[in-house]
Coordinates of C-alpha atoms in Angstrom, one line a residue:
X1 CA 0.0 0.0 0.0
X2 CA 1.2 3.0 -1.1
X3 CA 2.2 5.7 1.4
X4 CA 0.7 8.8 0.8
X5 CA 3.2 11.8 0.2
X6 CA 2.9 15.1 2.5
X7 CA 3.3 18.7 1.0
X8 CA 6.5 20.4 0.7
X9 CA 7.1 23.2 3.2
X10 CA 9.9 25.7 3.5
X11 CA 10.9 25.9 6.8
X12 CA 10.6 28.9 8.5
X13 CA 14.2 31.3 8.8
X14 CA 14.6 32.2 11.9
X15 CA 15.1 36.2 11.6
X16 CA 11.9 36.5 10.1
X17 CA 10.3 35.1 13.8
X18 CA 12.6 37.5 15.0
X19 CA 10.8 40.6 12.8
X20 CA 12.4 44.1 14.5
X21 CA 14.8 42.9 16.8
X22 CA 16.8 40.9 13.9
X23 CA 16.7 44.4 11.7
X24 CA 18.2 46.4 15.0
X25 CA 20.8 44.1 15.3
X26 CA 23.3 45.2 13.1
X27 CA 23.3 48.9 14.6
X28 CA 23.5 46.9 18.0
X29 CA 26.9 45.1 16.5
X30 CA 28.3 48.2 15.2
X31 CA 27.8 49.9 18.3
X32 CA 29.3 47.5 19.8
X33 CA 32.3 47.4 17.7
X34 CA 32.6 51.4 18.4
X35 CA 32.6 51.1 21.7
X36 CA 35.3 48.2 21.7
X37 CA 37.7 50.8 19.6
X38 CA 37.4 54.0 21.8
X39 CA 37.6 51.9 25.0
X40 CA 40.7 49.5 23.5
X41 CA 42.3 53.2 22.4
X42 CA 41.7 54.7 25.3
X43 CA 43.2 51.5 27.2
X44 CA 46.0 51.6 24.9
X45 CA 47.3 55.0 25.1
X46 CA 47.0 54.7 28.9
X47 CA 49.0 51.9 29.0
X48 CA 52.0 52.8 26.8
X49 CA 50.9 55.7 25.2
X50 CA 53.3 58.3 26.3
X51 CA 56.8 59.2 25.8
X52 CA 59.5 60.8 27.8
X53 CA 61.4 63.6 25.9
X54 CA 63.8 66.7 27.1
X55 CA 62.5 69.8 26.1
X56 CA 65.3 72.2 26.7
X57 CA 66.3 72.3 30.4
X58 CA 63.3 70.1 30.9
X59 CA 62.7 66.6 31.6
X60 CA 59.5 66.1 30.4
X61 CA 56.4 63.3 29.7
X62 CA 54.4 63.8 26.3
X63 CA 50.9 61.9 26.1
X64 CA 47.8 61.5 23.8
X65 CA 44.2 61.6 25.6
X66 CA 40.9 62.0 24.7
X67 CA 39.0 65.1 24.4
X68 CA 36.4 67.0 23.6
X69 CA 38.4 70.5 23.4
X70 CA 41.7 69.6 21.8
X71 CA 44.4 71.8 22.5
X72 CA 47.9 71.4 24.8
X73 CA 47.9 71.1 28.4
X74 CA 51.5 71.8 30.1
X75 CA 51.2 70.7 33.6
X76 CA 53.6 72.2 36.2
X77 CA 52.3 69.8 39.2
X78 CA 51.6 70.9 41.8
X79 CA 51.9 74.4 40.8
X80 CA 49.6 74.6 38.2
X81 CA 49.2 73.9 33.8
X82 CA 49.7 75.9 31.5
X83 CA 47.0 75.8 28.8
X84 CA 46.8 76.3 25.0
X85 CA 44.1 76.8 22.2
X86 CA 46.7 74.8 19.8
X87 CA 44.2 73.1 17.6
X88 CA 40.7 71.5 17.6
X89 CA 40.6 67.7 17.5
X90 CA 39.3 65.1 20.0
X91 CA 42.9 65.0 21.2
X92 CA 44.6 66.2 23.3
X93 CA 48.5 67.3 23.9
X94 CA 49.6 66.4 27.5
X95 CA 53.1 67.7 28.2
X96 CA 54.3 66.7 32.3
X97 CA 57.2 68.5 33.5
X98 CA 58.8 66.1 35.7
X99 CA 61.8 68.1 36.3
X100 CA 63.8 71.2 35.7
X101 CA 67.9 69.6 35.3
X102 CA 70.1 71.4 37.4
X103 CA 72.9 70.6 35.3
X104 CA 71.5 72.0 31.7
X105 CA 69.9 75.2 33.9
X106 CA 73.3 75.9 35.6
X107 CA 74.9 76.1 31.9
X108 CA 72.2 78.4 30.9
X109 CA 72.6 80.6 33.6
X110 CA 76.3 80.7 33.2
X111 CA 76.5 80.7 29.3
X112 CA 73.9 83.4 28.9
X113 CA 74.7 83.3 25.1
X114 CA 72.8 80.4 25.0
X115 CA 69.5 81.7 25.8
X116 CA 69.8 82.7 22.2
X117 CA 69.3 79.4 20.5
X118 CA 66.7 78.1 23.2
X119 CA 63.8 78.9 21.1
X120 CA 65.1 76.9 18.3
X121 CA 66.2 73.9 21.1
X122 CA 63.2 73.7 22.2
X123 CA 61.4 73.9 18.8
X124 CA 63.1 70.7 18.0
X125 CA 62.8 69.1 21.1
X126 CA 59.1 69.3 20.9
X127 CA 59.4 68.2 17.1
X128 CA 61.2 65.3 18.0
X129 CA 59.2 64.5 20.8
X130 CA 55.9 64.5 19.3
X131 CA 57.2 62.5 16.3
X132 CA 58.2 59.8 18.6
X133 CA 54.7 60.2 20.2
X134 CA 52.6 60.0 17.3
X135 CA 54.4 56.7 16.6
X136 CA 53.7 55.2 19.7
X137 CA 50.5 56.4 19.8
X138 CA 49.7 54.3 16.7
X139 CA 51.2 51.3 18.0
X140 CA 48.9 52.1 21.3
X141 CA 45.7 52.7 19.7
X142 CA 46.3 49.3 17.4
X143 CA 47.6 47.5 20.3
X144 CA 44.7 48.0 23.0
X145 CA 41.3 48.1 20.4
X146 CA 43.2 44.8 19.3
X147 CA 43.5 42.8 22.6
X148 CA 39.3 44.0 23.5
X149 CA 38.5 43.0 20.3
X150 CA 40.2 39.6 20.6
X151 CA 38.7 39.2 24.5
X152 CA 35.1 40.1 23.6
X153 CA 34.7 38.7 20.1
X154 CA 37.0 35.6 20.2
X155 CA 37.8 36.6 16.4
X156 CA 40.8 37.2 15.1
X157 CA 39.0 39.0 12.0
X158 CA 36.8 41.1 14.5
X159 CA 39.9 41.5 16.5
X160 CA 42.1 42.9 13.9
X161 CA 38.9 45.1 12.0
X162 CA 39.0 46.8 16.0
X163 CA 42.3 47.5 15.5
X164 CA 42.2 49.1 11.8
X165 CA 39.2 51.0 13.0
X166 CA 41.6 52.4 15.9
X167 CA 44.4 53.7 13.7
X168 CA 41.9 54.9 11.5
X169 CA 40.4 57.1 13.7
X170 CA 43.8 58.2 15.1
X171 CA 44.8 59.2 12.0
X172 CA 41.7 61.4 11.3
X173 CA 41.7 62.9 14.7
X174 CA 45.8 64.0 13.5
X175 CA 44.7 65.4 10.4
X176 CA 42.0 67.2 11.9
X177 CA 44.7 68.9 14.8
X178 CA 46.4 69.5 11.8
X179 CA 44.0 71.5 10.1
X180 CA 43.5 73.4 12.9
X181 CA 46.7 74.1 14.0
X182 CA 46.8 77.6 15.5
X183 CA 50.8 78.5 16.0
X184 CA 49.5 81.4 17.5
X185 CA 48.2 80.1 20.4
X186 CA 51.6 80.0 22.4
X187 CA 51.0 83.7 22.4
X188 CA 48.0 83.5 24.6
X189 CA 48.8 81.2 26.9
X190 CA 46.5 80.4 29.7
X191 CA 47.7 79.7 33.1
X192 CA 45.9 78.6 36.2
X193 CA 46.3 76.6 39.5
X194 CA 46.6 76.0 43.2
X195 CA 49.5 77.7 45.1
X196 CA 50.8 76.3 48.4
X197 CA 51.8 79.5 49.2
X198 CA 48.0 80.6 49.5
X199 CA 46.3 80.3 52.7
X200 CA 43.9 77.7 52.9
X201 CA 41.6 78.0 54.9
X202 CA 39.3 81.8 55.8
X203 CA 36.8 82.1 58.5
X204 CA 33.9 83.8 59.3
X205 CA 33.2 87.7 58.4
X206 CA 35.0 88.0 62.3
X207 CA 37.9 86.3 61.4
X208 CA 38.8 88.4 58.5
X209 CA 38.4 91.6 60.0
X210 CA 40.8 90.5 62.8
X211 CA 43.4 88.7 60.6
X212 CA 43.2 90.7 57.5
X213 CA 46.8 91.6 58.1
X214 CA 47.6 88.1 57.4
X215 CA 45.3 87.0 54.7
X216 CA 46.3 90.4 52.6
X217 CA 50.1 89.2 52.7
X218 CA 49.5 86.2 51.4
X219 CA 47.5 86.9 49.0
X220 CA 50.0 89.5 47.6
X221 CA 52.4 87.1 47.7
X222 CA 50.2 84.6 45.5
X223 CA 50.5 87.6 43.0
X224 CA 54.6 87.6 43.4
X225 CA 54.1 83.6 43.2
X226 CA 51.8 83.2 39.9
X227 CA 54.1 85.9 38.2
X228 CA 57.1 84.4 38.7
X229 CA 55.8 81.4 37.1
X230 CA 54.6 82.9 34.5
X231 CA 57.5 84.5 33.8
X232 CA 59.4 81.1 34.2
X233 CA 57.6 79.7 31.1
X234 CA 59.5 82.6 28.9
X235 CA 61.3 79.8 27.1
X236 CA 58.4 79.4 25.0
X237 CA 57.6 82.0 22.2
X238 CA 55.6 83.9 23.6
X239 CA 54.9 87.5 23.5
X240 CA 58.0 89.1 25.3
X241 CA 57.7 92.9 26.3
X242 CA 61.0 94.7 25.7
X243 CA 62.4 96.3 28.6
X244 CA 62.0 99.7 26.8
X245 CA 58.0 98.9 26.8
X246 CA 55.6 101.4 28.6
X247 CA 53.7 98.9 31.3
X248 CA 50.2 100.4 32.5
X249 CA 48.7 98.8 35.4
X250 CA 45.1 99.1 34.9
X251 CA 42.3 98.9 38.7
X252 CA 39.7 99.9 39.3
X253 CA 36.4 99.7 41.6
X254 CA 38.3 98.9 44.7
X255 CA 35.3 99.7 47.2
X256 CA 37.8 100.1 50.5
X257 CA 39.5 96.6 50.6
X258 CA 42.5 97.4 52.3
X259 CA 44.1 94.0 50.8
X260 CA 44.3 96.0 46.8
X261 CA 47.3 98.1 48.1
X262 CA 49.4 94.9 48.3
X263 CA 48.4 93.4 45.4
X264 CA 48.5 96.4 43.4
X265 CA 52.2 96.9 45.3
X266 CA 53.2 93.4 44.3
X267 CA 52.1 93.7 40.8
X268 CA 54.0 97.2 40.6
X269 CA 57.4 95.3 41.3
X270 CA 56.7 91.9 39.4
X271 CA 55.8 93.8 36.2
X272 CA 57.8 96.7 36.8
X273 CA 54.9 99.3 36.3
X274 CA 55.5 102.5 34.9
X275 CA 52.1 104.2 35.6
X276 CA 48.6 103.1 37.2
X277 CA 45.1 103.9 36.0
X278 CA 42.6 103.6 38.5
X279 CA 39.4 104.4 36.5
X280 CA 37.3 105.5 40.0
X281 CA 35.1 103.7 43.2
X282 CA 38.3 103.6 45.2
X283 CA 35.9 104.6 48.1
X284 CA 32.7 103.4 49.4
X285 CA 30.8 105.9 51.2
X286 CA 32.9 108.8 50.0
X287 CA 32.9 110.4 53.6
X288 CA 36.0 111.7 55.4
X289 CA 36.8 109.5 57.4
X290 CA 37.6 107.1 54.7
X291 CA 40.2 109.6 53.6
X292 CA 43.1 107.8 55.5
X293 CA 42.2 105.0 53.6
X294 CA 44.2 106.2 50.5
X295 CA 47.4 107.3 52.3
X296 CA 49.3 104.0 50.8
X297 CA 49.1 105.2 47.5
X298 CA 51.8 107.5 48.0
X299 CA 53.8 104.6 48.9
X300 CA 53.7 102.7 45.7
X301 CA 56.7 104.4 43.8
X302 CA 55.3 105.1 40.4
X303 CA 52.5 107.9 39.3
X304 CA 49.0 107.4 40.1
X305 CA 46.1 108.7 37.8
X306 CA 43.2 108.6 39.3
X307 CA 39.2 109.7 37.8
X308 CA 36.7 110.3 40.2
X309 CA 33.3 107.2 40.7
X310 CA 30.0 107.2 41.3
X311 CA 31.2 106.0 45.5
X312 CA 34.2 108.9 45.4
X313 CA 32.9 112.2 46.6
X314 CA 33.9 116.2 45.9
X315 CA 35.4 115.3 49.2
X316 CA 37.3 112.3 47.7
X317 CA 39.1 113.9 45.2
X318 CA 40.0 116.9 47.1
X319 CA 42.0 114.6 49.5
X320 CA 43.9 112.9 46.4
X321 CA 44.5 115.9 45.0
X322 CA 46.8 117.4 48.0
X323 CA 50.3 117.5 46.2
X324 CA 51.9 117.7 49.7
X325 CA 50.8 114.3 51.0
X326 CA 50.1 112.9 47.5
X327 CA 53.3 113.7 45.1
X328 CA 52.2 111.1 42.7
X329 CA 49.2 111.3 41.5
X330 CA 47.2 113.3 39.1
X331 CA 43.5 113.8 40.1
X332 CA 41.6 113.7 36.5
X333 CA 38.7 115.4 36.0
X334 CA 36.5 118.0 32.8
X335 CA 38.8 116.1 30.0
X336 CA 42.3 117.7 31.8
X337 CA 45.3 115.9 30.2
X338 CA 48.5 114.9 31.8
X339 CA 52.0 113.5 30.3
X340 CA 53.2 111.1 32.9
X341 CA 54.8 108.2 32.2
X342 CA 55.6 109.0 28.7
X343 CA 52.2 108.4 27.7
X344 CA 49.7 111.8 27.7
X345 CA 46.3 110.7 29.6
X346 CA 42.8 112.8 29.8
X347 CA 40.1 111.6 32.1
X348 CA 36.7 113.0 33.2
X349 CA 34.8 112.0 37.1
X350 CA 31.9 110.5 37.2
X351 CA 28.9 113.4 38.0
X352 CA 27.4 111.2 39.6
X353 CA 27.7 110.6 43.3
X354 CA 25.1 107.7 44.5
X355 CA 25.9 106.9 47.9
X356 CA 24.3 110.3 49.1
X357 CA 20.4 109.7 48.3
X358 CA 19.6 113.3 50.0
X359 CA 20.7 115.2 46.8
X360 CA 18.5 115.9 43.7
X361 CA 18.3 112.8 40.9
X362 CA 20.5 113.4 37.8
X363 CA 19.3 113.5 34.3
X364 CA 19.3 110.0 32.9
X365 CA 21.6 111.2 30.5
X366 CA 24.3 112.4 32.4
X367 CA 26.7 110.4 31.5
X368 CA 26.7 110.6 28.0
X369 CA 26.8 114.5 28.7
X370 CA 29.7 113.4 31.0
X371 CA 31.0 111.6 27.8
X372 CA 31.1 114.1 25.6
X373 CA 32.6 116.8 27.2
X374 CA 35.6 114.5 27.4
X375 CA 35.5 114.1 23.7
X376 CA 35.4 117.8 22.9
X377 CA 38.4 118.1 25.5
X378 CA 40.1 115.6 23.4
X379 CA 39.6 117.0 19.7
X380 CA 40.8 120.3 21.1
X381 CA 44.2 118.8 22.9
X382 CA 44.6 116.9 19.1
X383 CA 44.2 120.8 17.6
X384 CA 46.7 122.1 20.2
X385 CA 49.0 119.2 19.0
X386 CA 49.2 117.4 22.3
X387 CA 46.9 114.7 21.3
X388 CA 45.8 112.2 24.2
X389 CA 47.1 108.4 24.3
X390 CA 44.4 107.1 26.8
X391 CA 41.3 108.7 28.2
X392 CA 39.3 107.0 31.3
X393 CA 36.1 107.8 32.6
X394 CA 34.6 105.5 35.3
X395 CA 31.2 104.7 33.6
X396 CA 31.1 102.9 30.4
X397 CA 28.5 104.3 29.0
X398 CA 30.6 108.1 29.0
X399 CA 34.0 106.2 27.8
X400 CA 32.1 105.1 24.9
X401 CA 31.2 108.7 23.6
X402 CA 35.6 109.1 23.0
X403 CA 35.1 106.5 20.3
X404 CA 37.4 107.6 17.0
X405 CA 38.7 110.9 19.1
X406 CA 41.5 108.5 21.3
X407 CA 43.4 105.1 20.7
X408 CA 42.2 103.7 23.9
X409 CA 39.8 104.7 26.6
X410 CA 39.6 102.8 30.3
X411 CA 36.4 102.4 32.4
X412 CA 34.9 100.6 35.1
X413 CA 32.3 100.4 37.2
X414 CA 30.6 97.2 36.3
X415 CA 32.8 95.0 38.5
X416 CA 33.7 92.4 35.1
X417 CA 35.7 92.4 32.5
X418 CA 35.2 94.0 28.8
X419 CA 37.3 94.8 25.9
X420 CA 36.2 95.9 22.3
X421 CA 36.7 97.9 19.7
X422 CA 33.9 100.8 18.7
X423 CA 32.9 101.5 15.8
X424 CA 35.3 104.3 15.1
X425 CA 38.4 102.5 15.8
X426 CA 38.5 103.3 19.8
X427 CA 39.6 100.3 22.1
X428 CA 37.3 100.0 25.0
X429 CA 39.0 98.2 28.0
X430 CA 36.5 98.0 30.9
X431 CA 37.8 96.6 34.3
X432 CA 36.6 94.3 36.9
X433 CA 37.0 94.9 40.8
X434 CA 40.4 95.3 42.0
X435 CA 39.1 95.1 45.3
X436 CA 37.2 92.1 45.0
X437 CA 34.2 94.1 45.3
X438 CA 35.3 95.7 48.2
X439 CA 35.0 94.4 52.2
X440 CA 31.4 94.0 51.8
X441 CA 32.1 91.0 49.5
X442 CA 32.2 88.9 52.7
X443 CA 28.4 88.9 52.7
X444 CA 28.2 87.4 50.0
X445 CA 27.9 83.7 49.5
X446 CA 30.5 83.7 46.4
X447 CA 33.0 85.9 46.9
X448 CA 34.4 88.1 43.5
X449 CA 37.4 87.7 42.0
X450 CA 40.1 90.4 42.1
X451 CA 40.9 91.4 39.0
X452 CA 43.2 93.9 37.1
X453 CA 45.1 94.4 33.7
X454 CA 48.4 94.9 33.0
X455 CA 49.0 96.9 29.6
X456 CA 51.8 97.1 27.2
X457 CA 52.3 99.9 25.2
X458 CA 55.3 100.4 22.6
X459 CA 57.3 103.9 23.7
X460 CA 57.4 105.0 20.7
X461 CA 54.3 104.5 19.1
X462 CA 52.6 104.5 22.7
X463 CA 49.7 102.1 21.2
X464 CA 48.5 99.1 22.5
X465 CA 50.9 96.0 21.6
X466 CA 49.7 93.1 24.3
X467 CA 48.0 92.9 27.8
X468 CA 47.6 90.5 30.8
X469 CA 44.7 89.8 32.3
X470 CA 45.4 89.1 36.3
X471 CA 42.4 87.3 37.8
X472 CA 42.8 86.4 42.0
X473 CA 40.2 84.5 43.7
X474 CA 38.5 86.3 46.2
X475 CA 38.1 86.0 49.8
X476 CA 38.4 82.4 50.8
X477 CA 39.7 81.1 47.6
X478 CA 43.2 80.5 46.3
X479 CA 42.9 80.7 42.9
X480 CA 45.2 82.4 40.3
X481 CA 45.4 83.2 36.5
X482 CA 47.7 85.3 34.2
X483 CA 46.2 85.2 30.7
X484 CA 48.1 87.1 27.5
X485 CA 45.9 88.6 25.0
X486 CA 47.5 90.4 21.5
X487 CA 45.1 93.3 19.7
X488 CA 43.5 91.4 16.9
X489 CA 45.6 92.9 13.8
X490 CA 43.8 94.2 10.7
X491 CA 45.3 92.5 7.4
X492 CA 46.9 94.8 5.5
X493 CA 45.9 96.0 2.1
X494 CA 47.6 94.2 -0.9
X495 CA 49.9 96.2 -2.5
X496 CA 50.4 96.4 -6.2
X497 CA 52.6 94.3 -8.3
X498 CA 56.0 96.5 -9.1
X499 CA 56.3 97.4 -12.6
X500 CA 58.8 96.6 -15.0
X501 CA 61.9 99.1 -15.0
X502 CA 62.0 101.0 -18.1
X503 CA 64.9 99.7 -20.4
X504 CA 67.6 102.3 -20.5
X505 CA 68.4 103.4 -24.1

């Protein structure tokens, strides 16, 4: 008896039971694979991805890392890094100085001639050093995606496509630093950290008061501290003023913290200050009995221009403008002009005078009014020939009415940093709080930073040529930075091609 045959049926593939989750699984797997690569990099540069190289006098440790940012870190532990804007890549530079030899520092110091070819030692010392990086870093990257790959897939093809995929994206991440190289960036360096020398630890409102003594010498020497590091990373090419440079120290809004006359005193020496510019709210109240409070500026060895703030009374500026006790300083005030320094400097006080509420309310445009008397003041010192180099007024709002009549004009009053130029060609540098926003800052649950600017100006030219930017933290903290900015520079016009010389006959 015949057995009777059953239909054929295909049989049933298993992804299509599956439906979605087979179709997601391939973005699962390359997922996966991605995060196998960046984690076996990451492992691998870690592990042996760094190279020790003398830059200079300068034992040193060079490493890739991941990042975000890019750019160069120098770390000077535990003193602090210095940081650069070198290049925009998710790399970055890690440079460790391990050591300063005494040997190769003690034949610099003795061989002064020397100091000439640094730049160019140190050029290819870091050439070198980052040649020798880049290779290891290859070897790294292929080395640590390889050996995940191998312990999670159990493949040697997976293994080795993890390592490929590693080099591969080293190599992008190098030619997109290298697009984006900015050489320039050495000239603004960045530097920041945490000084031993700073006190560590500030109490209550109490303690201040009865230990200021203390806690302002300490923080003046941070200032001493952070500058002489700063100085110390001169080996690099950086902006370098010559000694023949005019250096302006720029405060202002100091609100009757006692603790601004050592800082300002310490900054005088490091920098070696020619003149100050304190663009006005040196005071509080105003009053007279706050007088006294000004007496160490005749202390500080260089000239002292003051302008009059909205906190500095008619009472104020009378005091500071006592040539017998005060032999430095030149009270500004209705666009007057003085040559000090070599540099010629007009200023105007603020007409306004808020801490005394009694008097009558001033127009709301009083400042610009304020503004532009300074500016006629100006044109008619250019007329006369004795042009102006810098003009200050204390609110920004009156500085900005100089714009096209002066180079640069200082302000402050707004207790932060701003710097632009104007429409007509005027720099406008406003300042923060020298004082840290003055004694009454200890209210406050975060204290401000003391800030102030230090500006170089070419003798000859007297314009603008570089300036640091000298951020403290405030009460309590023990922060520092130095940060070196250059004027942005205008391209210059092409000039036409030469023509021919005329045969002679």
């Amino acid at each position: 008896m015949a057995r009777a045959r059953l239909p054929f049926r295909r049989p049933i593939s298993r992804r299509a039971t599956e439906g979605p989750l087979a179709a997601s699984r391939p973005f699962v797997r390359a997922l996966g694979m991605v995060v196998v690569v960046l984690f076996g990099a990451w492992l691998g540069l870690l592990a042996v991805g760094s190279v020790r190289t003398t830059v200079g006098p300068m034992d040193t440790t060079m490493t890739l890392r991941p990042s975000l940012s890019g750019g160069t870190k120098i770390n000077v532990s535990p003193l602090g890094a210095l940081e650069l804007d070198s290049h925009h890549a998710p790399v970055r530079l890690d440079v460790d100085v391990d050591r300063l030899d005494p040997v190769r520092s003690q034949a610099l110091v003795q061989h002064p001639e020397r100091l000439a070819g640094l730049e160019d030692e140190v050029t290819s010392d870091v050439a070198s050093g980052t040649r020798e990086l880049a290779l290891r870093s290859c070897v790294a990257v292929v080395t640590g995606a390889t050996a995940l790959g191998l312990a999670v897939y159990r493949r040697p093809r997976r293994a080795l496509a993890a390592g490929g995929l590693a080099l591969a994206l080293l190599a992008a991440s190098g030619v997109g630093a290298y697009a984006t190289w900015n050489p320039k960036s050495v000239l603004e360096p960045k530097f920041s950290g945490l000084l031993s020398s700073a006190p560590s630890v500030v109490g209550d409102a109490r303690s201040i008061v009865s230990d200021f003594d203390v806690y302002q010498q300490e923080l003046a020497r941070l200032v001493t501290n952070v500058t002489r590091l700063y100085d110390a990373t001169s080996t690099l090419p950086v902006y370098s003023p010559d000694p023949a440079t005019l250096r302006v120290l720029h405060v202002s809004d100091i609100h009757l913290n006692p603790a601004a006359w050592h800082i300002i005193g310490s900054l005088v020496e490091q920098y070696d200050i020619d003149v100050i510019i304190d663009s006005g709210d040196t005071m509080d109240h105003g009053a007279a009995v706050e007088n006294s409070f000004l007496d160490p500026i005749a202390d500080l060895g260089v000239p002292y221009v003051w302008v009059r703030g909205n906190h500095d009374s008619a009472v104020t500026q009378k005091y500071l403008g006592n040539k017998k006790r005060f032999k430095n300083v030149h009270v500004l005030d209705e666009g007057r002009a003085v040559s000090v320094g070599g540099l010629r400097i007009a200023g105007i006080g603020d007409p306004q005078f808020t801490p005394d509420r009694t008097g009558p309310e001033q127009a709301e445009d009083v400042e610009s009014v304020a503004g532009r008397t300074l500016a006629a003041a100006l044109r008619e010192q250019q007329r006369s020939g004795t042009p102006a180099d810098i003009a200050v007024a204390h609110e920004p709002e009156a500085a900005k009415e100089t714009d096209g009549e002066v180079p640069l004009v200082l302000a402050g009053h707004v207790h932060h940093r701003q710097n632009e130029v104007l429409k007509g060609g005027t720099r406008l540098m406003i300042e923060g709080s020298t004082g840290g926003g003055g004694l009454r800052a200890v209210q406050n649950k975060k204290p401000e930073q003391v800030l102030a600017s230090v500006l170089y100006l070419d003798r000859s030219t007297r314009r603008l040529q570089a300036w640091d930017e000298i951020t403290l933290g405030g009460l309590g903290l023990t922060t520092a930075e130095v940060s070196r900015h250059l004027p942005e520079r205008k391209p210059a016009p092409a000039s036409p091609s030469p023509t021919a010389p005329t045969p002679s006959p």
